Amino acid sequence: MLENFLQILDISLGFFLSYLTIVFLIRLILTWYPKIDLSKGFWLLISIPSSSILNLTKKFVPPIGGVDVGPVIWIGFISFLREILVGQQGLVKLALHSHIS
């Protein structure tokens, strides 16, 4: 039972954190194209999960030279979190392997 839960958690967290990394990477690229309307169509898949987080980040880290560094900060943070949780030696992987042994 616990083994199944850990496997599902491992896969789910991996996909979710990968999705967030891609979302913030696309948001970083979109800073070069300010005329794109993020409130329409496909861009909602990018805008909805990232806008509130980036607005919160702007309160603590203002744009540097007119460039919003929030997406870069979040890409780094999510990559670090992904490695700690579901990387090759992440906490979930270690729990899964210790439960199997």
PDB file of C-alpha atoms in Angstrom:
ATOM      1  CA  MET A   1       0.000   0.000   0.000  1.00  0.00           C
ATOM      2  CA  LEU A   2       2.682   2.501   1.016  1.00  0.00           C
ATOM      3  CA  GLU A   3       4.826   1.400  -1.909  1.00  0.00           C
ATOM      4  CA  ASN A   4       2.013   2.183  -4.367  1.00  0.00           C
ATOM      5  CA  PHE A   5       1.438   5.563  -2.751  1.00  0.00           C
ATOM      6  CA  LEU A   6       5.147   6.416  -2.984  1.00  0.00           C
ATOM      7  CA  GLN A   7       5.270   5.400  -6.650  1.00  0.00           C
ATOM      8  CA  ILE A   8       2.229   7.520  -7.464  1.00  0.00           C
ATOM      9  CA  LEU A   9       3.675  10.427  -5.452  1.00  0.00           C
ATOM     10  CA  ASP A  10       7.003  10.103  -7.260  1.00  0.00           C
ATOM     11  CA  ILE A  11       5.432  10.174 -10.717  1.00  0.00           C
ATOM     12  CA  SER A  12       2.888  12.875  -9.859  1.00  0.00           C
ATOM     13  CA  LEU A  13       5.432  15.205  -8.268  1.00  0.00           C
ATOM     14  CA  GLY A  14       7.816  14.621 -11.155  1.00  0.00           C
ATOM     15  CA  PHE A  15       5.202  15.580 -13.740  1.00  0.00           C
ATOM     16  CA  PHE A  16       3.875  18.521 -11.724  1.00  0.00           C
ATOM     17  CA  LEU A  17       7.292  20.031 -11.049  1.00  0.00           C
ATOM     18  CA  SER A  18       8.317  19.477 -14.683  1.00  0.00           C
ATOM     19  CA  TYR A  19       5.132  21.237 -15.806  1.00  0.00           C
ATOM     20  CA  LEU A  20       5.867  24.181 -13.524  1.00  0.00           C
ATOM     21  CA  THR A  21       9.431  24.394 -14.818  1.00  0.00           C
ATOM     22  CA  ILE A  22       8.160  24.516 -18.390  1.00  0.00           C
ATOM     23  CA  VAL A  23       5.528  27.108 -17.443  1.00  0.00           C
ATOM     24  CA  PHE A  24       8.114  29.441 -15.920  1.00  0.00           C
ATOM     25  CA  LEU A  25      10.522  28.831 -18.802  1.00  0.00           C
ATOM     26  CA  ILE A  26       7.805  29.869 -21.263  1.00  0.00           C
ATOM     27  CA  ARG A  27       6.994  32.900 -19.075  1.00  0.00           C
ATOM     28  CA  LEU A  28      10.685  33.823 -19.188  1.00  0.00           C
ATOM     29  CA  ILE A  29      10.677  33.617 -22.983  1.00  0.00           C
ATOM     30  CA  LEU A  30       7.409  35.579 -23.154  1.00  0.00           C
ATOM     31  CA  THR A  31       9.047  38.533 -21.385  1.00  0.00           C
ATOM     32  CA  TRP A  32      10.722  39.186 -24.736  1.00  0.00           C
ATOM     33  CA  TYR A  33       7.304  39.421 -26.417  1.00  0.00           C
ATOM     34  CA  PRO A  34       5.229  41.819 -24.298  1.00  0.00           C
ATOM     35  CA  LYS A  35       2.452  42.149 -26.908  1.00  0.00           C
ATOM     36  CA  ILE A  36       1.251  38.561 -26.437  1.00  0.00           C
ATOM     37  CA  ASP A  37      -2.080  38.508 -24.606  1.00  0.00           C
ATOM     38  CA  LEU A  38      -1.816  35.877 -21.856  1.00  0.00           C
ATOM     39  CA  SER A  39      -5.543  35.973 -21.116  1.00  0.00           C
ATOM     40  CA  LYS A  40      -6.613  34.164 -24.298  1.00  0.00           C
ATOM     41  CA  GLY A  41      -6.448  30.640 -25.651  1.00  0.00           C
ATOM     42  CA  PHE A  42      -3.463  28.405 -25.038  1.00  0.00           C
ATOM     43  CA  TRP A  43      -1.679  31.068 -23.009  1.00  0.00           C
ATOM     44  CA  LEU A  44      -4.124  30.540 -20.127  1.00  0.00           C
ATOM     45  CA  LEU A  45      -2.334  27.231 -19.397  1.00  0.00           C
ATOM     46  CA  ILE A  46       0.796  29.295 -18.840  1.00  0.00           C
ATOM     47  CA  SER A  47      -0.730  32.384 -17.250  1.00  0.00           C
ATOM     48  CA  ILE A  48      -3.016  30.876 -14.610  1.00  0.00           C
ATOM     49  CA  PRO A  49      -0.436  28.865 -12.619  1.00  0.00           C
ATOM     50  CA  SER A  50       2.288  31.502 -12.857  1.00  0.00           C
ATOM     51  CA  SER A  51       0.742  34.973 -12.622  1.00  0.00           C
ATOM     52  CA  SER A  52      -0.078  35.054  -8.924  1.00  0.00           C
ATOM     53  CA  ILE A  53       3.292  33.538  -8.004  1.00  0.00           C
ATOM     54  CA  LEU A  54       5.162  36.050 -10.164  1.00  0.00           C
ATOM     55  CA  ASN A  55       3.148  38.967  -8.767  1.00  0.00           C
ATOM     56  CA  LEU A  56       4.095  37.890  -5.263  1.00  0.00           C
ATOM     57  CA  THR A  57       7.746  37.577  -6.299  1.00  0.00           C
ATOM     58  CA  LYS A  58       7.743  41.109  -7.771  1.00  0.00           C
ATOM     59  CA  LYS A  59       6.914  42.479  -4.307  1.00  0.00           C
ATOM     60  CA  PHE A  60      10.152  41.034  -2.900  1.00  0.00           C
ATOM     61  CA  VAL A  61      12.424  41.152  -5.945  1.00  0.00           C
ATOM     62  CA  PRO A  62      11.778  44.152  -8.185  1.00  0.00           C
ATOM     63  CA  PRO A  63      12.649  44.000 -11.887  1.00  0.00           C
ATOM     64  CA  ILE A  64      16.348  44.534 -12.516  1.00  0.00           C
ATOM     65  CA  GLY A  65      17.008  46.916 -15.389  1.00  0.00           C
ATOM     66  CA  GLY A  66      13.395  46.554 -16.486  1.00  0.00           C
ATOM     67  CA  VAL A  67      13.703  42.758 -16.664  1.00  0.00           C
ATOM     68  CA  ASP A  68      11.537  40.585 -14.440  1.00  0.00           C
ATOM     69  CA  VAL A  69      13.834  38.017 -12.831  1.00  0.00           C
ATOM     70  CA  GLY A  70      10.961  36.203 -11.091  1.00  0.00           C
ATOM     71  CA  PRO A  71      10.747  33.376 -13.657  1.00  0.00           C
ATOM     72  CA  VAL A  72      14.487  32.720 -13.313  1.00  0.00           C
ATOM     73  CA  ILE A  73      14.178  32.552  -9.526  1.00  0.00           C
ATOM     74  CA  TRP A  74      11.249  30.119  -9.740  1.00  0.00           C
ATOM     75  CA  ILE A  75      12.929  27.925 -12.363  1.00  0.00           C
ATOM     76  CA  GLY A  76      15.909  27.585 -10.035  1.00  0.00           C
ATOM     77  CA  PHE A  77      13.751  26.943  -6.977  1.00  0.00           C
ATOM     78  CA  ILE A  78      11.531  24.359  -8.700  1.00  0.00           C
ATOM     79  CA  SER A  79      14.556  22.581 -10.182  1.00  0.00           C
ATOM     80  CA  PHE A  80      16.140  22.425  -6.728  1.00  0.00           C
ATOM     81  CA  LEU A  81      12.894  21.168  -5.177  1.00  0.00           C
ATOM     82  CA  ARG A  82      12.480  18.565  -7.908  1.00  0.00           C
ATOM     83  CA  GLU A  83      15.991  17.269  -7.352  1.00  0.00           C
ATOM     84  CA  ILE A  84      15.525  17.116  -3.563  1.00  0.00           C
ATOM     85  CA  LEU A  85      12.178  15.314  -3.777  1.00  0.00           C
ATOM     86  CA  VAL A  86      12.165  13.121  -6.877  1.00  0.00           C
ATOM     87  CA  GLY A  87      15.726  13.233  -8.218  1.00  0.00           C
ATOM     88  CA  GLN A  88      17.848  10.097  -8.412  1.00  0.00           C
ATOM     89  CA  GLN A  89      18.676  10.443  -4.714  1.00  0.00           C
ATOM     90  CA  GLY A  90      15.597  12.432  -3.744  1.00  0.00           C
ATOM     91  CA  LEU A  91      13.614  11.910  -0.574  1.00  0.00           C
ATOM     92  CA  VAL A  92      10.713  10.150  -2.268  1.00  0.00           C
ATOM     93  CA  LYS A  93      13.079   7.827  -4.173  1.00  0.00           C
ATOM     94  CA  LEU A  94      14.957   7.000  -0.981  1.00  0.00           C
ATOM     95  CA  ALA A  95      11.707   6.279   0.872  1.00  0.00           C
ATOM     96  CA  LEU A  96      10.541   4.106  -2.005  1.00  0.00           C
ATOM     97  CA  HIS A  97      13.790   2.143  -2.141  1.00  0.00           C
ATOM     98  CA  SER A  98      13.994   1.716   1.632  1.00  0.00           C
ATOM     99  CA  HIS A  99      10.410   0.444   1.709  1.00  0.00           C
ATOM    100  CA  ILE A 100      11.087  -2.055  -1.080  1.00  0.00           C
ATOM    101  CA  SER A 101      14.242  -3.443   0.598  1.00  0.00           C
TER     102      SER A 101
END
